[in-house]
Structures are given as C-alpha cells and as structure tokens.
Amino acid sequence: MNILTFDVEEWYLEKILHDGRAFRYQQFDEAFAKVLDELDRLNIKATCFCLGKLATDFPQVVREIARRGHEVGCHSNEHVWLDKMNEEQLLKDTQEALKALENVIGKKVVSYRAPAFSITHQNKWAVNVLADCGIESDASIFPTSRDFGGYKAFPQDTPCIIKHEGATLKEYPISLTSILGKNMAYSGGGFFRLLPYWLVSKTMKQRDYNICYFHLNDLIHHRFEFKSKAEYEENFKEPGTLKNRIVRYVKMNIGKGDAYGKLQQLLTEHEFVSVGEADRLIDWGKVNVVNL
C-alpha cells in the first residue's frame, strides 16, 4: 500500500514571513495546478494536510483540493510545532483549524499531521487532544531521529493503533529504510530530493507500506535565500547559529531541480491511495496496538 500526502501551507507562510510576494503566490498557484492536473490524469487521490489559516486566508486553495476529490486533512492552524504548545494551546489551535477547514469544504475533517512531525515521546498527550477534537487518523510520527525531534523509541514504521491514557488514533508513521546502517526516511521532503530515484522506487517496491509526503516548495525550482539569524529563529524556532543556517540552507535547496520530474515518474510507476482510502482498506483489528 502506497499513501500519497501533501502538506499544504506555502501561501499562508509566505504571507506571514514575507508579506506576500506576488511572484511566489504565482509559483504556488502554477505548481499546485500542475500537480492536481497530473493526479487527475492518473486518477490518483491524495490527502492534503492543510493549515486552518490557509482555509481562512486562501480558501480557494482548500476549495479546489476538495473539488478535485482529494481528502482535506488538518495540518494545525498556523504551523506552530506541537512541542511549542501546551495542551490548552493545542486544543484551541486544533479546534480553530478544524472549524476553518470544515467551513470551506462542508464536511468533517478526521485526518491530521503535525507540523514538522512534532509529536514525540515528550508530548504524547497530543494524542488525547487530537482524539478529543474528533481526529481519527494521524500521520505525525517520524519513528527515528531527525533535525526537529523525531520519535526514536516508536517501535514500528507501519500502520498501527496508538493509545495514550484512554485515547486512541489510527497511526500512519513515516516509512523508513536502512542506508549505511542508519534508519532514515526516503519517500518525501528533502530525503526524496536527495536520494536517487531508483533507490526510492526500489525501496517502495520491496515494502508493503509506504507513505509519501511532499510540499510544493519541494517541487518548485526556486532557491531559498540564506536566512539571517532573526529570520531563521522565527521560522524554525531554534538557535540561528551560523552552522544551523548553513545546514538548513543546503537541505532546503538540494535536489530541487529535478524533484517534480521524479514525482511524475513515481506517480506513473506506483499506485497510490489517500489516508481515507487506506483507512477503509486496512483491517484495523489485525494491526499492532502501541501504548505510548
């Protein structure tokens, strides 16, 4: 089973971080139309995890996703990482996001992905908050170490039921592979841009479960500027040391030239479903239960 997801946030982040540059909005509009047209051509449905603020400030984007038959999931309200919030703040954030998204698409939103995969062993209580808000399926667990946390102790990288203090969610963790003895992601983000296509495709064919995740910025051949200390800290919520800024600059720009072509090839050679479709295909009575 291959699951296709997109984290849709660019229009809103451009507005709050750069005051809404017209040429960037045009890039996002053109790139997303191209992606949606390709999905239509191949009859593939994806899950698009959208910010609540995207629904309030750029409702046409969310409306078009739903019109094309794709699942709209929640990606928080303003792209604040969950490890930067307490339970009360996450409850408010999620409620506002769901209300905004549901007002635009006219149906209930039941799937969720945290910004930067920011559910970790330190904020397991997020499961309770999301379940209380009506979320049924989550795709926020990154079951190894990464720049911004990760959940290294999480025991598997395949669908499972996660439980915490009575709350239950269906979980779709990021799928991993071993490269030079290190567990790492391969099917989305900077990993997809960095790794050769043949390796990504071969790995997917060898596994029964893959979840792919993309951002529009992965697919647009636009070089990100080197950030000032203040810009970096506002965006990534960590110290803007020179080393951190250099590493992030390289990771954000590497492999962008051919990323869209690689995505087209991936979509052509593999079959995909959305999170909602996967929910209906999986026998949830037979998967592992992970108590957090």
mmCIF file of C-alpha atoms in Angstrom:
data_model
loop_
_atom_site.group_PDB
_atom_site.id
_atom_site.type_symbol
_atom_site.label_atom_id
_atom_site.label_comp_id
_atom_site.label_asym_id
_atom_site.label_seq_id
_atom_site.Cartn_x
_atom_site.Cartn_y
_atom_site.Cartn_z
ATOM 1 C CA MET A 1 0.000 0.000 0.000
ATOM 2 C CA ASN A 2 1.319 3.404 -1.039
ATOM 3 C CA ILE A 3 -0.232 6.512 0.513
ATOM 4 C CA LEU A 4 0.180 9.923 -1.117
ATOM 5 C CA THR A 5 0.110 13.054 1.052
ATOM 6 C CA PHE A 6 0.900 16.744 0.648
ATOM 7 C CA ASP A 7 1.427 19.301 3.411
ATOM 8 C CA VAL A 8 -0.206 22.467 2.063
ATOM 9 C CA GLU A 9 0.959 25.614 3.801
ATOM 10 C CA GLU A 10 3.008 27.767 1.418
ATOM 11 C CA TRP A 11 0.540 30.574 0.700
ATOM 12 C CA TYR A 12 -0.012 31.350 4.375
ATOM 13 C CA LEU A 13 3.646 31.042 5.386
ATOM 14 C CA GLU A 14 4.600 33.352 2.511
ATOM 15 C CA LYS A 15 2.090 35.893 3.806
ATOM 16 C CA ILE A 16 3.299 35.931 7.400
ATOM 17 C CA LEU A 17 7.019 35.542 6.733
ATOM 18 C CA HIS A 18 7.482 37.652 3.600
ATOM 19 C CA ASP A 19 4.378 39.879 3.377
ATOM 20 C CA GLY A 20 3.042 38.003 0.372
ATOM 21 C CA ARG A 21 5.313 38.393 -2.648
ATOM 22 C CA ALA A 22 3.216 38.194 -5.819
ATOM 23 C CA PHE A 23 5.746 36.122 -7.760
ATOM 24 C CA ARG A 24 5.773 33.455 -5.044
ATOM 25 C CA TYR A 25 1.968 33.237 -4.972
ATOM 26 C CA GLN A 26 2.087 32.752 -8.737
ATOM 27 C CA GLN A 27 4.678 29.985 -8.363
ATOM 28 C CA PHE A 28 2.490 28.196 -5.809
ATOM 29 C CA ASP A 29 -0.654 28.556 -7.943
ATOM 30 C CA GLU A 30 1.047 27.232 -11.066
ATOM 31 C CA ALA A 31 2.842 24.369 -9.325
ATOM 32 C CA PHE A 32 -0.230 23.190 -7.461
ATOM 33 C CA ALA A 33 -2.404 23.317 -10.579
ATOM 34 C CA LYS A 34 0.221 21.218 -12.354
ATOM 35 C CA VAL A 35 0.262 18.651 -9.537
ATOM 36 C CA LEU A 36 -3.532 18.455 -9.360
ATOM 37 C CA ASP A 37 -3.785 18.068 -13.136
ATOM 38 C CA GLU A 38 -1.274 15.218 -13.031
ATOM 39 C CA LEU A 39 -3.211 13.487 -10.262
ATOM 40 C CA ASP A 40 -6.408 13.876 -12.313
ATOM 41 C CA ARG A 41 -4.703 12.391 -15.378
ATOM 42 C CA LEU A 42 -3.592 9.344 -13.392
ATOM 43 C CA ASN A 43 -6.833 9.092 -11.376
ATOM 44 C CA ILE A 44 -4.946 9.297 -8.072
ATOM 45 C CA LYS A 45 -6.487 10.727 -4.926
ATOM 46 C CA ALA A 46 -4.241 12.148 -2.199
ATOM 47 C CA THR A 47 -4.623 13.523 1.304
ATOM 48 C CA CYS A 48 -3.725 17.201 1.535
ATOM 49 C CA PHE A 49 -2.965 18.277 5.092
ATOM 50 C CA CYS A 50 -3.899 21.966 5.123
ATOM 51 C CA LEU A 51 -3.442 24.753 7.641
ATOM 52 C CA GLY A 52 -6.588 26.211 9.149
ATOM 53 C CA LYS A 53 -5.269 29.661 8.261
ATOM 54 C CA LEU A 54 -4.995 28.546 4.660
ATOM 55 C CA ALA A 55 -8.767 28.000 4.718
ATOM 56 C CA THR A 56 -9.443 31.434 6.195
ATOM 57 C CA ASP A 57 -6.928 33.463 4.170
ATOM 58 C CA PHE A 58 -6.735 31.433 0.927
ATOM 59 C CA PRO A 59 -9.997 29.450 0.839
ATOM 60 C CA GLN A 60 -9.775 28.951 -2.924
ATOM 61 C CA VAL A 61 -6.814 26.604 -2.423
ATOM 62 C CA VAL A 62 -8.644 24.342 0.033
ATOM 63 C CA ARG A 63 -11.833 24.510 -2.008
ATOM 64 C CA GLU A 64 -10.005 23.372 -5.155
ATOM 65 C CA ILE A 65 -8.438 20.433 -3.333
ATOM 66 C CA ALA A 66 -11.875 19.236 -2.251
ATOM 67 C CA ARG A 67 -13.428 19.942 -5.666
ATOM 68 C CA ARG A 68 -10.873 17.653 -7.301
ATOM 69 C CA GLY A 69 -11.901 14.843 -4.950
ATOM 70 C CA HIS A 70 -8.890 14.787 -2.635
ATOM 71 C CA GLU A 71 -9.111 14.353 1.124
ATOM 72 C CA VAL A 72 -8.561 17.506 3.179
ATOM 73 C CA GLY A 73 -6.694 16.804 6.406
ATOM 74 C CA CYS A 74 -5.601 19.169 9.158
ATOM 75 C CA HIS A 75 -2.007 20.425 9.452
ATOM 76 C CA SER A 76 -2.620 22.649 12.516
ATOM 77 C CA ASN A 77 -3.927 26.194 12.398
ATOM 78 C CA GLU A 78 -0.810 28.367 11.979
ATOM 79 C CA HIS A 79 2.021 25.822 11.560
ATOM 80 C CA VAL A 80 3.208 26.114 15.164
ATOM 81 C CA TRP A 81 5.025 22.922 16.153
ATOM 82 C CA LEU A 82 3.218 20.890 18.758
ATOM 83 C CA ASP A 83 6.249 20.749 21.036
ATOM 84 C CA LYS A 84 5.985 24.542 21.315
ATOM 85 C CA MET A 85 2.428 24.333 22.703
ATOM 86 C CA ASN A 86 0.798 23.087 25.879
ATOM 87 C CA GLU A 87 -2.413 21.047 25.946
ATOM 88 C CA GLU A 88 -4.702 24.062 26.187
ATOM 89 C CA GLN A 89 -2.969 25.792 23.292
ATOM 90 C CA LEU A 90 -3.105 22.680 21.104
ATOM 91 C CA LEU A 91 -6.802 22.232 21.844
ATOM 92 C CA LYS A 92 -7.539 25.813 20.775
ATOM 93 C CA ASP A 93 -5.276 25.543 17.721
ATOM 94 C CA THR A 94 -6.876 22.304 16.527
ATOM 95 C CA GLN A 95 -10.446 23.437 17.128
ATOM 96 C CA GLU A 96 -9.859 26.656 15.180
ATOM 97 C CA ALA A 97 -8.171 24.809 12.323
ATOM 98 C CA LEU A 98 -10.907 22.194 12.018
ATOM 99 C CA LYS A 99 -13.651 24.800 12.093
ATOM 100 C CA ALA A 100 -11.986 26.821 9.326
ATOM 101 C CA LEU A 101 -11.347 23.802 7.096
ATOM 102 C CA GLU A 102 -14.801 22.320 7.604
ATOM 103 C CA ASN A 103 -16.479 25.644 6.876
ATOM 104 C CA VAL A 104 -14.792 25.706 3.473
ATOM 105 C CA ILE A 105 -15.280 22.083 2.390
ATOM 106 C CA GLY A 106 -18.605 21.422 4.110
ATOM 107 C CA LYS A 107 -17.616 18.091 5.641
ATOM 108 C CA LYS A 108 -15.868 16.728 8.708
ATOM 109 C CA VAL A 109 -12.054 16.575 8.790
ATOM 110 C CA VAL A 110 -10.747 13.445 10.524
ATOM 111 C CA SER A 111 -7.065 13.162 9.462
ATOM 112 C CA TYR A 112 -4.163 15.090 10.967
ATOM 113 C CA ARG A 113 -0.450 15.709 10.525
ATOM 114 C CA ALA A 114 1.545 17.836 12.946
ATOM 115 C CA PRO A 115 3.900 20.467 11.502
ATOM 116 C CA ALA A 116 7.440 19.056 11.326
ATOM 117 C CA PHE A 117 6.125 15.683 12.577
ATOM 118 C CA SER A 118 6.242 17.241 16.040
ATOM 119 C CA ILE A 119 4.509 14.545 18.093
ATOM 120 C CA THR A 120 7.317 12.974 20.117
ATOM 121 C CA HIS A 121 7.770 10.964 23.308
ATOM 122 C CA GLN A 122 7.755 14.294 25.188
ATOM 123 C CA ASN A 123 4.254 15.376 24.149
ATOM 124 C CA LYS A 124 2.317 12.121 23.906
ATOM 125 C CA TRP A 125 -0.622 13.974 25.430
ATOM 126 C CA ALA A 126 -1.236 15.395 21.951
ATOM 127 C CA VAL A 127 -2.949 12.100 21.110
ATOM 128 C CA ASN A 128 -5.600 12.824 23.734
ATOM 129 C CA VAL A 129 -6.170 16.363 22.478
ATOM 130 C CA LEU A 130 -6.497 15.284 18.846
ATOM 131 C CA ALA A 131 -8.881 12.454 19.726
ATOM 132 C CA ASP A 132 -10.992 14.854 21.801
ATOM 133 C CA CYS A 133 -11.249 17.101 18.729
ATOM 134 C CA GLY A 134 -12.613 14.264 16.600
ATOM 135 C CA ILE A 135 -9.418 13.309 14.788
ATOM 136 C CA GLU A 136 -9.441 9.619 13.857
ATOM 137 C CA SER A 137 -6.240 9.135 11.810
ATOM 138 C CA ASP A 138 -2.824 10.663 12.382
ATOM 139 C CA ALA A 139 0.333 10.806 10.242
ATOM 140 C CA SER A 140 2.646 12.692 12.599
ATOM 141 C CA ILE A 141 5.046 10.046 13.901
ATOM 142 C CA PHE A 142 8.587 10.127 12.498
ATOM 143 C CA PRO A 143 9.934 6.925 14.095
ATOM 144 C CA THR A 144 13.640 7.773 14.164
ATOM 145 C CA SER A 145 15.894 10.726 14.980
ATOM 146 C CA ARG A 146 15.649 13.847 12.825
ATOM 147 C CA ASP A 147 16.635 17.520 12.896
ATOM 148 C CA PHE A 148 13.490 18.559 14.731
ATOM 149 C CA GLY A 149 12.996 15.750 17.218
ATOM 150 C CA GLY A 150 11.550 12.552 15.841
ATOM 151 C CA TYR A 151 10.237 9.666 17.929
ATOM 152 C CA LYS A 152 13.194 7.272 18.016
ATOM 153 C CA ALA A 153 11.601 4.929 20.552
ATOM 154 C CA PHE A 154 8.492 4.367 18.436
ATOM 155 C CA PRO A 155 8.543 0.621 17.698
ATOM 156 C CA GLN A 156 7.421 0.425 14.057
ATOM 157 C CA ASP A 157 7.088 2.226 10.733
ATOM 158 C CA THR A 158 3.845 0.622 9.560
ATOM 159 C CA PRO A 159 0.183 1.430 10.342
ATOM 160 C CA CYS A 160 -0.885 0.712 13.897
ATOM 161 C CA ILE A 161 -3.244 1.823 16.641
ATOM 162 C CA ILE A 162 -1.728 4.222 19.145
ATOM 163 C CA LYS A 163 -3.157 4.628 22.625
ATOM 164 C CA HIS A 164 -2.427 7.095 25.390
ATOM 165 C CA GLU A 165 -4.415 7.442 28.607
ATOM 166 C CA GLY A 166 -7.580 6.061 27.039
ATOM 167 C CA ALA A 167 -7.347 7.962 23.756
ATOM 168 C CA THR A 168 -6.971 6.038 20.510
ATOM 169 C CA LEU A 169 -5.858 7.029 16.993
ATOM 170 C CA LYS A 170 -5.065 5.167 13.794
ATOM 171 C CA GLU A 171 -1.414 5.983 13.113
ATOM 172 C CA TYR A 172 0.418 6.172 9.788
ATOM 173 C CA PRO A 173 4.098 6.611 10.740
ATOM 174 C CA ILE A 174 6.676 7.702 8.196
ATOM 175 C CA SER A 175 8.210 4.675 6.470
ATOM 176 C CA LEU A 176 11.954 4.098 6.861
ATOM 177 C CA THR A 177 14.802 2.263 5.193
ATOM 178 C CA SER A 178 18.339 1.455 6.303
ATOM 179 C CA ILE A 179 21.095 3.297 4.451
ATOM 180 C CA LEU A 180 24.673 2.660 5.584
ATOM 181 C CA GLY A 181 23.317 1.225 8.813
ATOM 182 C CA LYS A 182 21.153 4.234 9.638
ATOM 183 C CA ASN A 183 17.363 4.308 9.610
ATOM 184 C CA MET A 184 16.119 7.193 7.512
ATOM 185 C CA ALA A 185 13.104 8.334 5.547
ATOM 186 C CA TYR A 186 13.163 8.114 1.767
ATOM 187 C CA SER A 187 9.694 8.885 0.464
ATOM 188 C CA GLY A 188 9.264 12.607 0.927
ATOM 189 C CA GLY A 189 10.687 16.039 1.699
ATOM 190 C CA GLY A 190 14.420 16.564 1.469
ATOM 191 C CA PHE A 191 15.035 12.801 1.542
ATOM 192 C CA PHE A 192 13.136 12.351 -1.717
ATOM 193 C CA ARG A 193 15.047 15.247 -3.298
ATOM 194 C CA LEU A 194 18.420 13.974 -2.090
ATOM 195 C CA LEU A 195 18.180 10.257 -2.837
ATOM 196 C CA PRO A 196 18.370 8.865 -6.391
ATOM 197 C CA TYR A 197 15.002 7.947 -7.865
ATOM 198 C CA TRP A 198 15.958 4.312 -8.460
ATOM 199 C CA LEU A 199 16.644 3.839 -4.747
ATOM 200 C CA VAL A 200 13.329 5.371 -3.681
ATOM 201 C CA SER A 201 11.377 3.322 -6.216
ATOM 202 C CA LYS A 202 13.211 0.077 -5.417
ATOM 203 C CA THR A 203 12.633 0.557 -1.678
ATOM 204 C CA MET A 204 8.930 1.183 -2.219
ATOM 205 C CA LYS A 205 8.570 -1.969 -4.308
ATOM 206 C CA GLN A 206 10.202 -4.026 -1.543
ATOM 207 C CA ARG A 207 7.810 -2.802 1.165
ATOM 208 C CA ASP A 208 4.114 -3.445 1.768
ATOM 209 C CA TYR A 209 3.617 0.078 3.172
ATOM 210 C CA ASN A 210 4.968 3.433 2.040
ATOM 211 C CA ILE A 211 3.709 6.890 2.911
ATOM 212 C CA CYS A 212 4.961 9.692 0.685
ATOM 213 C CA TYR A 213 4.863 13.323 1.762
ATOM 214 C CA PHE A 214 5.548 16.418 -0.316
ATOM 215 C CA HIS A 215 5.458 20.197 -0.071
ATOM 216 C CA LEU A 216 5.042 22.493 -3.064
ATOM 217 C CA ASN A 217 8.390 24.035 -2.188
ATOM 218 C CA ASP A 218 9.968 20.622 -2.783
ATOM 219 C CA LEU A 219 8.758 20.768 -6.377
ATOM 220 C CA ILE A 220 9.426 24.398 -7.361
ATOM 221 C CA HIS A 221 12.848 25.221 -8.769
ATOM 222 C CA HIS A 222 13.261 28.277 -6.531
ATOM 223 C CA ARG A 223 16.410 28.708 -4.462
ATOM 224 C CA PHE A 224 15.777 29.706 -0.871
ATOM 225 C CA GLU A 225 17.780 32.651 0.356
ATOM 226 C CA PHE A 226 20.333 32.291 3.141
ATOM 227 C CA LYS A 227 18.436 33.387 6.249
ATOM 228 C CA SER A 228 19.511 35.948 8.797
ATOM 229 C CA LYS A 229 19.718 34.835 12.415
ATOM 230 C CA ALA A 230 16.396 36.517 13.233
ATOM 231 C CA GLU A 231 14.606 35.057 10.197
ATOM 232 C CA TYR A 232 15.895 31.579 10.940
ATOM 233 C CA GLU A 233 14.822 31.655 14.581
ATOM 234 C CA GLU A 234 11.355 32.960 13.692
ATOM 235 C CA ASN A 235 10.870 30.222 11.118
ATOM 236 C CA PHE A 236 12.495 27.183 12.752
ATOM 237 C CA LYS A 237 12.168 28.008 16.465
ATOM 238 C CA GLU A 238 15.766 27.057 17.284
ATOM 239 C CA PRO A 239 19.060 28.983 17.699
ATOM 240 C CA GLY A 240 20.106 30.661 14.442
ATOM 241 C CA THR A 241 23.774 29.748 14.663
ATOM 242 C CA LEU A 242 25.858 30.010 11.514
ATOM 243 C CA LYS A 243 26.165 26.218 11.376
ATOM 244 C CA ASN A 244 22.419 25.706 11.702
ATOM 245 C CA ARG A 245 21.708 28.252 8.991
ATOM 246 C CA ILE A 246 24.234 26.740 6.564
ATOM 247 C CA VAL A 247 22.918 23.207 7.118
ATOM 248 C CA ARG A 248 19.316 24.320 6.655
ATOM 249 C CA TYR A 249 20.188 26.315 3.523
ATOM 250 C CA VAL A 250 21.762 23.243 1.923
ATOM 251 C CA LYS A 251 18.914 20.926 2.934
ATOM 252 C CA MET A 252 16.215 23.277 1.671
ATOM 253 C CA ASN A 253 17.833 23.687 -1.744
ATOM 254 C CA ILE A 254 19.423 20.345 -2.573
ATOM 255 C CA GLY A 255 17.849 18.334 -5.378
ATOM 256 C CA LYS A 256 15.109 20.803 -6.269
ATOM 257 C CA GLY A 257 15.952 20.961 -9.970
ATOM 258 C CA ASP A 258 14.511 17.568 -10.883
ATOM 259 C CA ALA A 259 12.128 16.928 -7.960
ATOM 260 C CA TYR A 260 8.925 17.431 -9.959
ATOM 261 C CA GLY A 261 10.134 15.073 -12.682
ATOM 262 C CA LYS A 262 10.927 12.456 -10.039
ATOM 263 C CA LEU A 263 7.437 12.897 -8.593
ATOM 264 C CA GLN A 264 5.855 12.422 -12.031
ATOM 265 C CA GLN A 265 7.824 9.222 -12.523
ATOM 266 C CA LEU A 266 6.837 7.996 -9.061
ATOM 267 C CA LEU A 267 3.147 8.630 -9.705
ATOM 268 C CA THR A 268 3.320 6.844 -13.043
ATOM 269 C CA GLU A 269 5.135 3.742 -11.795
ATOM 270 C CA HIS A 270 3.346 3.191 -8.461
ATOM 271 C CA GLU A 271 -0.280 3.039 -7.350
ATOM 272 C CA PHE A 272 -1.409 5.366 -4.559
ATOM 273 C CA VAL A 273 -4.327 5.934 -2.207
ATOM 274 C CA SER A 274 -5.252 8.670 0.238
ATOM 275 C CA VAL A 275 -5.253 8.261 4.020
ATOM 276 C CA GLY A 276 -9.040 7.995 3.928
ATOM 277 C CA GLU A 277 -8.883 5.247 1.318
ATOM 278 C CA ALA A 278 -6.222 3.428 3.330
ATOM 279 C CA ASP A 279 -8.457 3.582 6.415
ATOM 280 C CA ARG A 280 -11.069 1.563 4.529
ATOM 281 C CA LEU A 281 -8.576 -0.959 3.132
ATOM 282 C CA ILE A 282 -6.699 -1.814 6.346
ATOM 283 C CA ASP A 283 -8.067 -4.452 8.715
ATOM 284 C CA TRP A 284 -7.523 -2.456 11.893
ATOM 285 C CA GLY A 285 -8.384 -5.445 14.038
ATOM 286 C CA LYS A 286 -5.144 -7.116 12.904
ATOM 287 C CA VAL A 287 -2.598 -4.306 13.338
ATOM 288 C CA ASN A 288 -0.369 -3.791 16.368
ATOM 289 C CA VAL A 289 -1.516 -1.637 19.257
ATOM 290 C CA VAL A 290 1.196 0.715 20.525
ATOM 291 C CA ASN A 291 0.722 2.078 24.024
ATOM 292 C CA LEU A 292 2.606 5.352 24.292
#
